[in-house]
Each structure stands twice: as structure tokens, then as C-alpha cells.
CSV table of C-alpha atoms and ligand atoms in Angstrom, one decimal:
chain,number,residue,atom,x,y,z
A,788,UNK,CA,23.9,12.6,-102.3
A,789,UNK,CA,22.6,11.2,-105.5
A,790,UNK,CA,19.0,10.3,-106.4
A,791,UNK,CA,17.2,9.0,-109.5
A,792,UNK,CA,15.6,11.9,-111.2
A,793,UNK,CA,13.7,11.4,-114.4
A,794,UNK,CA,13.1,14.7,-116.2
A,795,UNK,CA,13.6,16.4,-119.5
A,796,UNK,CA,16.3,19.1,-119.3
A,797,UNK,CA,13.9,21.5,-120.8
A,798,UNK,CA,11.5,21.1,-117.9
A,799,UNK,CA,14.2,21.8,-115.3
A,800,UNK,CA,15.5,24.8,-117.3
A,801,UNK,CA,12.1,26.3,-117.6
A,802,UNK,CA,11.7,26.4,-113.8
A,803,UNK,CA,14.4,29.0,-113.9
A,804,UNK,CA,13.0,31.0,-116.8
A,805,UNK,CA,15.4,29.4,-119.3
A,806,UNK,CA,13.3,28.5,-122.3
A,807,UNK,CA,16.1,27.9,-124.8
A,808,UNK,CA,14.9,25.3,-127.3
A,809,UNK,CA,18.0,23.2,-127.4
A,810,UNK,CA,18.0,19.4,-127.9
A,811,UNK,CA,15.8,17.9,-125.2
A,812,UNK,CA,18.2,15.8,-123.2
A,813,UNK,CA,17.0,13.4,-120.5
A,814,UNK,CA,18.2,13.8,-117.0
A,815,UNK,CA,18.3,10.6,-115.0
A,816,UNK,CA,20.1,11.5,-111.8
A,817,UNK,CA,20.7,14.6,-109.5
A,818,UNK,CA,23.6,15.0,-107.2
A,819,UNK,CA,25.5,17.6,-105.1
A,820,UNK,CA,28.8,15.7,-105.3
A,821,UNK,CA,30.8,15.7,-108.5
A,822,UNK,CA,32.4,12.4,-107.5
A,823,UNK,CA,28.9,10.8,-107.8
A,824,UNK,CA,28.3,12.1,-111.3
A,825,UNK,CA,27.6,9.6,-114.1
A,826,UNK,CA,26.1,10.2,-117.5
A,827,UNK,CA,22.8,12.0,-117.6
A,828,UNK,CA,23.3,13.6,-114.2
A,829,UNK,CA,22.3,17.1,-113.2
A,830,UNK,CA,25.1,18.5,-110.9
A,831,UNK,CA,24.1,20.9,-108.2
A,832,UNK,CA,27.2,22.7,-106.8
A,833,UNK,CA,26.6,24.0,-103.2
A,834,UNK,CA,28.6,26.4,-101.1
A,835,UNK,CA,29.9,24.8,-97.9
A,836,UNK,CA,33.5,24.7,-96.6
A,837,UNK,CA,34.4,24.7,-100.2
A,838,UNK,CA,32.5,26.2,-103.1
A,839,UNK,CA,31.0,23.3,-105.1
A,840,UNK,CA,31.3,25.5,-108.3
A,841,UNK,CA,35.0,24.5,-108.3
A,842,UNK,CA,33.9,21.0,-109.2
A,843,UNK,CA,31.8,21.8,-112.2
A,844,UNK,CA,34.6,20.9,-114.6
A,845,UNK,CA,35.1,17.6,-112.8
A,846,UNK,CA,31.3,16.9,-113.0
A,847,UNK,CA,31.4,17.7,-116.8
A,848,UNK,CA,34.3,15.4,-117.3
A,849,UNK,CA,32.4,12.6,-115.6
A,850,UNK,CA,29.4,13.1,-117.9
A,851,UNK,CA,27.1,15.6,-116.3
A,852,UNK,CA,24.3,16.5,-118.8
A,853,UNK,CA,23.8,19.9,-117.0
A,854,UNK,CA,24.7,21.8,-113.9
A,855,UNK,CA,23.3,24.7,-111.9
A,856,UNK,CA,25.5,27.8,-111.6
A,857,UNK,CA,25.0,31.0,-109.7
A,858,UNK,CA,24.7,34.1,-111.8
A,859,UNK,CA,28.0,35.9,-112.6
A,860,UNK,CA,30.0,33.2,-110.8
A,861,UNK,CA,33.7,33.5,-111.9
A,862,UNK,CA,33.8,29.9,-113.0
A,863,UNK,CA,31.7,30.8,-116.0
A,864,UNK,CA,34.8,32.6,-117.4
A,865,UNK,CA,36.7,29.4,-117.3
A,866,UNK,CA,34.3,27.3,-119.3
A,867,UNK,CA,34.2,27.0,-123.1
A,868,UNK,CA,31.1,27.6,-125.2
A,869,UNK,CA,30.0,24.0,-125.3
A,870,UNK,CA,30.3,23.7,-121.5
A,871,UNK,CA,28.4,26.9,-120.9
A,872,UNK,CA,25.5,25.5,-122.9
A,873,UNK,CA,25.1,23.0,-120.0
A,874,UNK,CA,24.7,25.7,-117.4
A,875,UNK,CA,21.4,26.5,-115.8
A,876,UNK,CA,21.8,29.9,-114.3
A,877,UNK,CA,20.2,30.5,-110.9
A,878,UNK,CA,20.5,33.1,-108.1
A,879,UNK,CA,21.3,30.6,-105.3
A,880,UNK,CA,22.0,26.9,-105.9
A,881,UNK,CA,20.7,25.8,-102.5
A,882,UNK,CA,17.4,27.5,-103.0
A,883,UNK,CA,17.3,26.3,-106.6
A,884,UNK,CA,17.6,22.7,-105.3
A,885,UNK,CA,14.6,23.4,-103.1
A,886,UNK,CA,12.7,24.8,-106.0
A,887,UNK,CA,13.3,21.7,-108.1
A,888,UNK,CA,12.3,19.5,-105.1
A,889,UNK,CA,9.2,21.5,-104.6
A,890,UNK,CA,8.2,21.2,-108.3
A,891,UNK,CA,8.7,17.4,-108.0
A,892,UNK,CA,6.8,17.1,-104.7
A,893,UNK,CA,3.8,19.1,-106.1
A,894,UNK,CA,3.4,16.7,-109.1
A,895,UNK,CA,2.2,14.0,-106.6
A,896,UNK,CA,-0.5,13.9,-103.9
A,897,UNK,CA,0.9,11.8,-101.0
A,898,UNK,CA,0.0,12.6,-97.4
A,899,UNK,CA,3.2,14.3,-96.1
A,900,UNK,CA,4.1,14.3,-92.4
A,901,UNK,CA,6.6,16.9,-91.4
A,902,UNK,CA,8.5,16.3,-88.1
A,903,UNK,CA,10.6,19.0,-86.4
A,904,UNK,CA,11.6,19.8,-82.8
A,905,UNK,CA,14.7,20.4,-80.7
A,906,UNK,CA,15.1,16.7,-79.7
A,907,UNK,CA,13.5,13.5,-80.7
A,908,UNK,CA,13.1,14.2,-84.4
A,909,UNK,CA,14.9,11.1,-85.6
A,910,UNK,CA,13.3,8.8,-83.1
A,911,UNK,CA,9.8,10.1,-84.0
A,912,UNK,CA,10.6,9.9,-87.7
A,913,UNK,CA,11.8,6.2,-87.2
A,914,UNK,CA,8.7,5.3,-85.2
A,915,UNK,CA,6.3,7.0,-87.7
A,916,UNK,CA,8.2,5.3,-90.5
A,917,UNK,CA,7.6,1.9,-89.0
A,918,UNK,CA,3.9,2.5,-88.6
A,919,UNK,CA,3.8,3.9,-92.2
A,920,UNK,CA,5.6,0.7,-93.4
A,921,UNK,CA,2.4,-1.2,-92.6
A,922,UNK,CA,0.8,0.0,-95.8
A,923,UNK,CA,3.8,-1.3,-97.9
A,924,UNK,CA,7.4,-0.2,-98.1
A,925,UNK,CA,7.1,0.8,-101.8
A,926,UNK,CA,4.3,3.2,-101.0
A,927,UNK,CA,6.1,5.3,-98.5
A,928,UNK,CA,9.1,7.6,-98.4
A,929,UNK,CA,10.9,8.1,-95.1
A,930,UNK,CA,13.9,10.4,-94.4
A,931,UNK,CA,17.0,8.3,-94.5
A,932,UNK,CA,20.0,8.9,-92.1
A,933,UNK,CA,20.0,12.5,-91.0
A,934,UNK,CA,19.0,14.0,-94.4
A,935,UNK,CA,16.8,16.6,-92.6
A,936,UNK,CA,18.2,19.9,-93.7
A,937,UNK,CA,17.9,22.1,-96.8
A,938,UNK,CA,20.1,19.7,-98.8
A,939,UNK,CA,18.8,16.4,-97.4
A,940,UNK,CA,15.1,17.2,-97.5
A,941,UNK,CA,15.1,17.8,-101.3
A,942,UNK,CA,16.7,14.4,-101.8
A,943,UNK,CA,14.0,12.8,-99.6
A,944,UNK,CA,11.4,14.4,-101.8
A,945,UNK,CA,13.0,13.3,-105.0
A,946,UNK,CA,12.2,9.7,-103.9
A,947,UNK,CA,8.4,10.4,-104.2
A,948,UNK,CA,6.8,8.7,-107.2
A,949,UNK,CA,3.3,7.9,-108.5
A,950,UNK,CA,3.1,4.9,-106.0
A,951,UNK,CA,3.9,7.1,-102.9
A,952,UNK,CA,1.0,7.4,-100.5
A,953,UNK,CA,2.7,8.6,-97.4
A,954,UNK,CA,5.9,10.6,-96.8
A,955,UNK,CA,7.6,10.9,-93.4
A,956,UNK,CA,9.9,13.9,-93.6
A,957,UNK,CA,12.2,15.0,-90.8
A,958,UNK,CA,12.9,18.7,-90.9
A,959,UNK,CA,15.9,20.1,-89.0
A,960,UNK,CA,17.2,23.6,-88.5
A,961,UNK,CA,20.0,25.7,-87.0
A,962,UNK,CA,18.7,29.1,-87.9
A,963,UNK,CA,15.6,31.2,-88.1
A,964,UNK,CA,13.7,30.9,-91.4
A,965,UNK,CA,15.1,27.5,-92.3
A,966,UNK,CA,11.9,25.7,-91.3
A,967,UNK,CA,9.9,28.3,-93.2
A,968,UNK,CA,11.9,27.6,-96.4
A,969,UNK,CA,11.6,23.8,-95.8
A,970,UNK,CA,7.9,23.8,-95.1
A,971,UNK,CA,7.1,25.6,-98.4
A,972,UNK,CA,9.0,22.8,-100.1
A,973,UNK,CA,7.6,19.9,-98.1
A,974,UNK,CA,4.0,21.2,-97.7
A,975,UNK,CA,3.1,18.8,-94.9
A,976,UNK,CA,-0.6,18.3,-94.1
A,977,UNK,CA,0.4,16.7,-90.8
A,978,UNK,CA,3.0,18.3,-88.6
A,979,UNK,CA,4.6,17.1,-85.4
A,980,UNK,CA,6.7,19.2,-83.1
A,981,UNK,CA,8.6,16.8,-80.8
A,982,UNK,CA,9.6,19.4,-78.3
A,983,UNK,CA,11.1,22.8,-77.8
A,984,UNK,CA,14.3,23.3,-75.9
A,985,UNK,CA,17.7,25.0,-75.8
A,986,UNK,CA,19.2,23.5,-78.9
A,987,UNK,CA,21.1,25.8,-81.3
A,988,UNK,CA,20.3,28.6,-78.8
A,989,UNK,CA,23.5,30.3,-79.8
A,990,UNK,CA,22.0,31.1,-83.2
A,991,UNK,CA,18.5,31.7,-82.1
A,992,UNK,CA,19.1,33.8,-79.0
A,993,UNK,CA,16.4,32.5,-76.7
A,994,UNK,CA,14.1,29.5,-76.2
A,995,UNK,CA,11.2,31.7,-77.2
A,996,UNK,CA,12.8,32.3,-80.6
A,997,UNK,CA,13.4,28.6,-80.9
A,998,UNK,CA,9.7,28.0,-80.4
A,999,UNK,CA,9.0,30.7,-83.1
A,1000,UNK,CA,11.4,29.0,-85.5
A,1001,UNK,CA,9.7,25.6,-85.0
A,1002,UNK,CA,6.2,27.2,-85.4
A,1003,UNK,CA,7.4,28.3,-88.9
A,1004,UNK,CA,6.3,24.8,-90.0
A,1005,UNK,CA,2.7,26.1,-90.0
A,1006,UNK,CA,3.4,28.5,-92.8
A,1007,UNK,CA,3.6,25.8,-95.4
A,1008,UNK,CA,0.9,23.6,-94.1
A,1009,UNK,CA,-2.3,24.8,-95.7
A,1010,UNK,CA,-5.8,25.3,-94.3
A,1011,UNK,CA,-7.2,22.4,-92.3
A,1012,UNK,CA,-3.8,20.7,-91.9
A,1013,UNK,CA,-3.1,19.2,-88.4
A,1014,UNK,CA,-0.3,20.1,-86.1
A,1015,UNK,CA,0.6,17.9,-83.1
A,1016,UNK,CA,2.5,19.5,-80.3
A,1017,UNK,CA,3.4,18.3,-76.8
A,1018,UNK,CA,0.8,19.2,-74.2
A,1019,UNK,CA,3.3,21.0,-72.0
A,1020,UNK,CA,5.4,22.5,-74.8
A,1021,UNK,CA,7.3,25.7,-73.9
A,1022,UNK,CA,5.7,28.8,-75.4
A,1023,UNK,CA,2.6,26.9,-76.4
A,1024,UNK,CA,0.8,30.3,-77.1
A,1025,UNK,CA,3.2,30.8,-80.1
A,1026,UNK,CA,1.8,27.7,-81.7
A,1027,UNK,CA,-1.7,28.5,-80.7
A,1028,UNK,CA,-1.6,31.9,-82.2
A,1029,UNK,CA,0.1,31.0,-85.4
A,1030,UNK,CA,-2.1,27.9,-86.0
A,1031,UNK,CA,-5.2,30.1,-85.7
A,1032,UNK,CA,-3.7,32.6,-88.1
A,1033,UNK,CA,-3.1,29.9,-90.7
A,1034,UNK,CA,-6.3,27.9,-90.0
A,1035,UNK,CA,-4.3,24.9,-89.0
A,1036,UNK,CA,-5.9,22.7,-86.4
A,1037,UNK,CA,-3.8,22.1,-83.3
A,1038,UNK,CA,-3.7,18.8,-81.4
A,1039,UNK,CA,-1.7,18.1,-78.3
A,1040,UNK,CA,-0.2,14.8,-77.3
A,1041,UNK,CA,1.0,13.7,-73.9
A,1042,UNK,CA,2.0,10.3,-72.4
A,1043,UNK,CA,0.3,11.1,-69.2
A,1044,UNK,CA,-3.0,12.2,-70.7
A,1045,UNK,CA,-3.4,9.8,-73.5
A,1046,UNK,CA,-6.4,7.5,-72.8
A,1047,UNK,CA,-5.0,5.0,-75.3
A,1048,UNK,CA,-1.6,4.5,-73.8
A,1049,UNK,CA,-0.7,3.9,-70.1
A,1050,UNK,CA,2.5,2.9,-68.4
A,1051,UNK,CA,1.7,-0.2,-66.4
A,1052,UNK,CA,5.1,-0.8,-65.0
A,1053,UNK,CA,8.6,0.8,-65.3
A,1054,UNK,CA,11.2,-2.0,-65.8
A,1055,UNK,CA,15.0,-1.5,-66.2
A,1056,UNK,CA,14.9,-2.3,-69.9
A,1057,UNK,CA,11.9,0.0,-70.6
A,1058,UNK,CA,8.2,-0.1,-69.9
A,1059,UNK,CA,5.3,-2.4,-69.8
A,1060,UNK,CA,2.7,-0.4,-71.6
A,1061,UNK,CA,-1.0,-0.8,-72.2
A,1062,UNK,CA,-1.7,0.3,-75.7
A,1063,UNK,CA,-5.3,0.3,-76.9
A,1064,UNK,CA,-6.2,-2.0,-73.9
A,1065,UNK,CA,-3.6,-4.6,-74.7
A,1066,UNK,CA,-0.2,-5.2,-73.0
A,1067,UNK,CA,2.9,-4.1,-75.0
A,1068,UNK,CA,6.5,-4.4,-74.0
A,1069,UNK,CA,8.5,-1.4,-74.9
A,1070,UNK,CA,12.2,-2.2,-74.5
A,1071,UNK,CA,13.6,1.3,-74.6
A,1072,UNK,CA,14.3,3.1,-71.3
A,1073,UNK,CA,13.6,6.8,-70.9
A,1074,UNK,CA,10.3,8.6,-70.4
A,1075,UNK,CA,11.1,11.3,-73.0
A,1076,UNK,CA,11.3,8.7,-75.8
A,1077,UNK,CA,7.8,7.7,-74.8
A,1078,UNK,CA,6.6,11.3,-75.6
A,1079,UNK,CA,7.7,10.6,-79.2
A,1080,UNK,CA,5.8,7.3,-79.0
A,1081,UNK,CA,2.7,9.2,-77.9
A,1082,UNK,CA,3.1,11.7,-80.7
A,1083,UNK,CA,3.2,8.9,-83.3
A,1084,UNK,CA,0.2,7.2,-81.8
A,1085,UNK,CA,-1.8,10.4,-82.0
A,1086,UNK,CA,-0.8,11.2,-85.5
A,1087,UNK,CA,-1.3,7.7,-86.7
A,1088,UNK,CA,-4.8,7.5,-85.3
A,1089,UNK,CA,-5.6,10.7,-87.1
A,1090,UNK,CA,-4.4,9.0,-90.3
A,1091,UNK,CA,-6.7,6.1,-89.7
A,1092,UNK,CA,-4.1,3.5,-89.1
A,1093,UNK,CA,-5.6,0.6,-87.3
A,1094,UNK,CA,-4.7,-0.3,-83.7
A,1095,UNK,CA,-2.9,-3.4,-84.9
A,1096,UNK,CA,-0.9,-1.6,-87.5
A,1097,UNK,CA,0.2,1.0,-85.0
A,1098,UNK,CA,1.2,-1.7,-82.5
A,1099,UNK,CA,3.0,-3.8,-85.1
A,1100,UNK,CA,5.0,-0.8,-86.3
A,1101,UNK,CA,6.0,0.5,-82.9
A,1102,UNK,CA,6.9,-2.9,-81.6
A,1103,UNK,CA,9.5,-3.3,-84.3
A,1104,UNK,CA,11.5,-0.2,-83.2
A,1105,UNK,CA,15.2,-0.7,-82.2
A,1106,UNK,CA,17.6,2.0,-81.1
A,1107,UNK,CA,20.4,2.5,-83.6
A,1108,UNK,CA,23.3,4.6,-84.8
A,1109,UNK,CA,24.9,5.9,-81.5
A,1110,UNK,CA,21.5,6.6,-80.0
A,1111,UNK,CA,21.4,5.0,-76.6
A,1112,UNK,CA,22.8,1.7,-78.0
A,1113,UNK,CA,23.8,-0.6,-75.1
A,1114,UNK,CA,26.9,-2.7,-75.6
A,1115,UNK,CA,27.3,-5.4,-73.0
A,1116,UNK,CA,30.8,-6.5,-72.0
A,1117,UNK,CA,33.1,-5.9,-69.0
A,1118,UNK,CA,31.0,-2.7,-68.7
A,1119,UNK,CA,27.5,-2.0,-70.0
A,1120,UNK,CA,28.4,0.9,-72.2
A,1121,UNK,CA,25.6,3.1,-73.5
A,1122,UNK,CA,26.7,4.7,-76.7
A,1123,UNK,CA,24.7,7.9,-77.0
A,1124,UNK,CA,27.4,9.8,-78.7
A,1125,UNK,CA,25.4,10.9,-81.7
A,1126,UNK,CA,24.8,14.4,-80.2
A,1127,UNK,CA,23.8,16.3,-77.1
A,1128,UNK,CA,21.9,19.3,-75.9
A,1129,UNK,CA,20.6,20.2,-72.4
A,1130,UNK,CA,17.3,18.3,-72.9
A,1131,UNK,CA,18.7,15.2,-74.5
A,1132,UNK,CA,21.4,15.0,-71.9
A,1133,UNK,CA,18.7,15.0,-69.1
A,1134,UNK,CA,16.6,12.5,-71.1
A,1135,UNK,CA,19.5,10.1,-71.5
A,1136,UNK,CA,20.8,10.5,-67.9
A,1137,UNK,CA,17.3,9.6,-66.6
A,1138,UNK,CA,17.2,6.6,-69.0
A,1139,UNK,CA,20.6,5.6,-67.6
A,1140,UNK,CA,19.3,5.6,-64.1
A,1141,UNK,CA,16.3,3.5,-65.2
A,1142,UNK,CA,18.3,0.9,-67.1
A,1143,UNK,CA,20.9,0.5,-64.3
A,1144,UNK,CA,18.4,-0.6,-61.8
A,1145,UNK,CA,20.5,-1.9,-58.8
A,1146,UNK,CA,23.9,-1.6,-60.5
A,1147,UNK,CA,26.3,1.3,-60.2
A,1148,UNK,CA,25.9,3.9,-62.9
A,1149,UNK,CA,28.3,6.5,-64.3
A,1150,UNK,CA,28.3,9.1,-67.0
A,1151,UNK,CA,31.1,10.3,-69.3
A,1152,UNK,CA,29.9,13.6,-70.6
A,1153,UNK,CA,31.4,15.9,-73.2
A,1154,UNK,CA,30.6,19.5,-74.0
A,1155,UNK,CA,27.3,20.6,-75.3
A,1156,UNK,CA,27.9,22.9,-78.2
A,1157,UNK,CA,26.1,25.8,-79.9
A,1158,UNK,CA,24.9,27.2,-76.6
A,1159,UNK,CA,26.8,30.5,-77.1
A,1160,UNK,CA,26.4,32.9,-74.1
A,1161,UNK,CA,24.2,30.3,-72.4
A,1162,UNK,CA,27.0,27.7,-72.3
A,1163,UNK,CA,27.9,28.3,-68.7
A,1164,UNK,CA,24.3,28.4,-67.5
A,1165,UNK,CA,23.3,25.1,-69.1
A,1166,UNK,CA,26.5,23.2,-68.1
A,1167,UNK,CA,26.0,24.2,-64.5
A,1168,UNK,CA,22.4,23.3,-64.7
A,1169,UNK,CA,23.3,19.9,-65.9
A,1170,UNK,CA,25.7,19.5,-63.0
A,1171,UNK,CA,22.9,20.2,-60.7
A,1172,UNK,CA,20.8,17.6,-62.5
A,1173,UNK,CA,23.6,15.1,-62.1
A,1174,UNK,CA,23.7,15.8,-58.4
A,1175,UNK,CA,20.1,14.8,-58.0
A,1176,UNK,CA,20.4,11.7,-60.1
A,1177,UNK,CA,22.4,9.4,-57.8
A,1178,UNK,CA,25.3,8.9,-60.2
A,1179,UNK,CA,28.1,6.8,-58.8
A,1180,UNK,CA,30.6,9.0,-60.6
A,1181,UNK,CA,30.8,11.6,-63.4
A,1182,UNK,CA,33.7,11.9,-65.8
A,1183,UNK,CA,33.8,15.0,-68.0
A,1184,UNK,CA,35.6,15.7,-71.2
A,1185,UNK,CA,36.3,18.9,-73.1
A,1186,UNK,CA,36.0,22.5,-72.0
A,1187,UNK,CA,32.6,23.6,-70.8
A,1188,UNK,CA,31.9,20.2,-69.3
A,1189,UNK,CA,34.2,21.0,-66.5
A,1190,UNK,CA,31.4,23.2,-65.2
A,1191,UNK,CA,29.1,20.1,-65.0
A,1192,UNK,CA,31.8,18.5,-62.9
A,1193,UNK,CA,32.3,21.5,-60.7
A,1194,UNK,CA,28.7,21.6,-59.7
A,1195,UNK,CA,28.9,17.8,-59.1
A,1196,UNK,CA,31.9,18.0,-56.9
A,1197,UNK,CA,30.7,21.0,-54.9
A,1198,UNK,CA,27.7,19.0,-53.8
A,1199,UNK,CA,27.7,17.3,-50.5
A,1200,UNK,CA,28.3,13.8,-51.9
A,1201,UNK,CA,31.9,13.8,-52.9
A,1202,UNK,CA,32.1,11.3,-55.6
A,1203,UNK,CA,34.4,10.3,-58.4
A,1204,UNK,CA,34.4,13.3,-60.7
A,1205,UNK,CA,37.6,14.0,-62.7
A,1206,UNK,CA,37.7,16.3,-65.7
A,1207,UNK,CA,39.8,15.7,-68.9
A,1208,UNK,CA,40.6,18.2,-71.5
A,1209,UNK,CA,40.0,17.4,-75.2
A,1210,UNK,CA,43.2,15.9,-76.5
A,1211,UNK,CA,44.3,12.5,-77.7
A,1212,UNK,CA,46.5,11.9,-74.7
A,1213,UNK,CA,43.7,12.9,-72.4
A,1214,UNK,CA,41.4,10.4,-74.0
A,1215,UNK,CA,43.9,7.7,-73.2
A,1216,UNK,CA,44.1,9.0,-69.6
A,1217,UNK,CA,40.3,9.0,-69.3
A,1218,UNK,CA,40.0,5.4,-70.6
A,1219,UNK,CA,42.7,4.2,-68.2
A,1220,UNK,CA,41.1,6.1,-65.3
A,1221,UNK,CA,37.7,4.5,-66.0
A,1222,UNK,CA,39.3,1.0,-66.3
A,1223,UNK,CA,41.1,1.4,-63.0
A,1224,UNK,CA,38.4,3.0,-60.9
A,1225,UNK,CA,35.0,1.8,-62.2
A,1226,UNK,CA,33.9,-1.7,-61.2
A,1227,UNK,CA,33.0,-4.4,-63.6
A,1228,UNK,CA,29.3,-4.6,-64.6
A,1229,UNK,CA,28.7,-0.9,-64.1
A,1230,UNK,CA,26.6,1.0,-66.5
A,1231,UNK,CA,28.4,3.9,-68.3
A,1232,UNK,CA,26.6,6.4,-70.4
A,1233,UNK,CA,28.9,8.2,-72.9
A,1234,UNK,CA,27.4,11.4,-74.5
A,1235,UNK,CA,28.4,14.7,-75.8
A,1236,UNK,CA,27.8,17.0,-78.8
A,1237,UNK,CA,28.7,15.6,-82.2
A,1238,UNK,CA,31.9,17.6,-82.6
A,1239,UNK,CA,33.2,16.1,-79.3
A,1240,UNK,CA,33.4,12.7,-81.1
A,1241,UNK,CA,32.7,10.9,-77.9
A,1242,UNK,CA,32.7,7.6,-79.8
A,1243,UNK,CA,36.5,7.7,-79.5
A,1244,UNK,CA,35.9,7.0,-75.8
A,1245,UNK,CA,33.4,4.3,-76.4
A,1246,UNK,CA,35.9,2.5,-78.7
A,1247,UNK,CA,38.5,2.6,-76.0
A,1248,UNK,CA,36.2,1.3,-73.3
A,1249,UNK,CA,34.9,-1.7,-75.2
A,1250,UNK,CA,38.3,-2.9,-76.3
B,181,ADP,P1,17.1,14.6,-83.0
B,181,ADP,O1,17.0,13.8,-84.2
B,181,ADP,O2,16.1,15.7,-82.8
B,181,ADP,O3,18.5,15.0,-82.7
B,181,ADP,P2,16.9,12.0,-81.6
B,181,ADP,O4,15.6,11.3,-81.9
B,181,ADP,O5,18.1,11.5,-82.4
B,181,ADP,O6,16.8,13.6,-81.8
B,181,ADP,O7,17.2,11.9,-80.1
B,181,ADP,C1,18.4,12.5,-79.6
B,181,ADP,C2,18.4,12.6,-78.1
B,181,ADP,O8,17.3,13.3,-77.6
B,181,ADP,C3,18.4,11.2,-77.4
B,181,ADP,O9,19.5,11.3,-76.5
B,181,ADP,C4,17.1,11.2,-76.6
B,181,ADP,O10,17.4,10.8,-75.3
B,181,ADP,C5,16.7,12.6,-76.5
B,181,ADP,N1,15.2,12.8,-76.8
B,181,ADP,C6,14.5,12.1,-77.7
B,181,ADP,N2,13.2,12.5,-77.7
B,181,ADP,C7,13.2,13.5,-76.8
B,181,ADP,C8,12.1,14.4,-76.4
B,181,ADP,N3,10.9,14.2,-76.9
B,181,ADP,N4,12.4,15.3,-75.5
B,181,ADP,C9,13.6,15.5,-75.0
B,181,ADP,N5,14.7,14.7,-75.3
B,181,ADP,C10,14.4,13.7,-76.2
């Protein structure tokens, strides 16, 4: 990740208590990858699978003007005097990146919308971004791709400048306290919790803890900020209590109870809606996605967007990037391989049923990861859900997904339900199986957790 970053080196150094009066070099870029370094770049080495500090010499060779380095890191012994002069010593480079981002963000006064939740963050961010665009693309900053973690969020914030009026910032997390650290950097005055569900429950331990982790967003929001939560959110009292404690006002949204939006008719491709008293075609199937729609309408109204601006923004939404993207061919393949958790699986399976209308519909489902000791429970639960859905067949792939299939086959309706283990040969077997058994024109949803790389199956089915 690289971003334009216009600072004097002295300013950045002084954030970390380094007030050496050296020559006041200009910094023009900031990056976490040494391969992106060009002249006048500040290099931020992070610890991941590899320790980014190992690439400091590479960054310097490519022209880095300065680099962050953790205190007493062994790399410092390998650098010569001139190279060491370029070091900015910090305790933790990831937190230091956040500190620089926070300094940058606080120099400006845009309205910042922070979006978090177990599922639906990206969709909500996209929808909010499209509404925000109505005030002019050069006056807004919207999270790009999935830059929603402690590395991505700082880079989103670095894009803020004096022209920025509105920031739409997606905030993701896998662990407790990550949203707390992010919210102090982002400082949103509008927050949206898309939903609370069993995503990353392996790390968090319970859905209640997940709700608490999402509620951390309130800590950085400031008095009189506004937090939007789903009307029927799990552990609502956690949000109510914390909002009161921090004097943040709580607003709930709901598709059912929103006087400004009504579903007039459910159609296979989506919904005919009534938005602010006028008809609007919404060509995305799935009621859960409409919850995100409703959240954005509520927040946008609070921000005084006009009805026309909201309608125009929302009408331009298109699903993309492995998120329920329908590919028409011999089969109607629904590529939803971006990721999966118990809620998003159910959401997409319901949308599959809706879009298939009178045709046969099948699902190829991979494992849902990061469920830890709850893996068995949630895979079996999903099997039960599949039973009630009327699927013409279910093909499972991986390890835990066999449990989805087990529940499906043990039901009264004995349907097509083979299981394939995760291997290259098995992918080929799965693809041949589908091609030999599933009739032309059927709808096939392909979904699983990111690490299952279910797009390999999509590729095989469309070729
Ligand atoms: P995230 O960015 O939080 O991973 P996305 O917007 O990419 O979420 O949506 C991922 C999946 O979650 C999709 O398959 C979609 O069907 C499902 N989904 C979207 N919004 C919701 C919601 N509000 N509640 C439950 N599931 C949802």
C-alpha cells in the first residue's frame, strides 16, 4: 500500500518525541512495502508472516527518505551511521502507523462515517459511498477494496485533504480491542453497525463478546455522535448501555419498520421498492442486503442528503468482486466466493432461492472458518437451514462442510448431496460431478470462507 503523504520529516519525527534538528527533508509518500518505495518515501515495516524490518535496507536502496523501526530491533546493528540517521524509533510500527494517520485525520474536519459489523460492511460502505458521491467525488474519501483493518484504515485516512467533506470508512476486526484502536484513529461522528453474528467467534469466544467488540466503536465517537444499529441486533443492551455511557445517541434501522422504504413486490432479480413515496427497482436479491440499504437511508437522512441524492446513489449500486455476482452460461453460476460465515451463508442461500424463481437451485458450499469450537454447531445448523430451503442438491467441499451435507442427507428428502475433500483432484471430481448431474439452466451458488478459494470451482464450472 502506498499513498501520497506530504509532510516535513521533522513533523513526523516529532510525533514520536524525536526532535533532532536535522535537515528538514520532505516526505511525499508513505508505504508498508519496500517494493513500492521511491524517492521521498517513508517506509513503514510491519510484522506479518515476515518481519518488514528485514526490508529496511531494500527500502533505503530504493530511495526511502526515512523509515520507522521498533526500539532495539536487531536490524539497527546492521545499519551504518548514515542509514541509522533515517530511522524513526517507535515501540510498535503498526500502532505508529495509526498514530501518524490519527495526526493526519485530526488536521481536517470532514464528517466521518465509520462502518463495522459481522457481515455487510463492504456492501454498506459501497452504498454509503455512492450516496456520498452525490456531493462530488473529489470531496469524499471512501475505503477502497478491503482496506478495513489496522493497516488499511490509516491508508484510507491519508487520502483526506482540505477538500474532503465526507469520509466513509469501513472498519473490520478479528480480535477484541481492534475496533477500539481503530475508532480512536478514525473518530467517526456517525457510526453504523451492520449486524452482529458469529464471525471470528473462534477469537472472540461468544456472540456476546462479538457484540461488545463492535460496541467499541462508541469509545472514539465523541459526545452527540450518532450510532445506527439494526432494530433487532443481538445483545442490543450492550450498545444501549455503552452509548449512554459515552453520550452517543442511538438510532435503530430496520427494513420492516422504515416508513420511508417499503417492499412492494419481491421479484427474482430483487425487489420493487417504494422509496420516499416513489417506485424504485432494486436489482439485488436477498433481504439481508436490504438491511444495509435501510441503514444507509437512515444515516444519509441524518446527514441531510436529499431524497433524490439518496435515490440516485443507491440506484447505481452493482454487486462486484465475488459478492453474489451472477454469471450466465450453461448454468447460472452465482460467484459469492469472497468469504463466508454462518449469517452470510444464510443470507446468500435465501437470495439464491429468490433469484432461482421456478428453476432448480443448487449450492456448492465450502467450510466456514474461524469458528473454533463452534465449528461443528454452525455447520450442522447450516445443514438444517439447507434442508428447509428447498435446494435441489447440495455439494460440499472441504472438511467441516461435510457436516452440512450430513444434516442435509439425514433429512427426509434424499437429494443429491456428495461431499468432496479439499484437494486439486477432488476439485476436478466435483466439477465433473456437477456437469454430469446438474441440468442446464440451473442456478448454482458457490460460497465458502476465503481460504477455501472456492473461485477455483467457479472457474471450472464456467469453462
Ligand atoms: P463484509 O464486508 O462484512 O464481509 P459484505 O458486504 O462483503 O460483508 O457481504 C458479505 C456477505 O454477507 C454476503 O454474502 C451477503 O449475503 C451477506 N450480508 C450482507 N449484508 C448482511 C447483513 N446485513 N446481515 C447478514 N448477512 C449479510
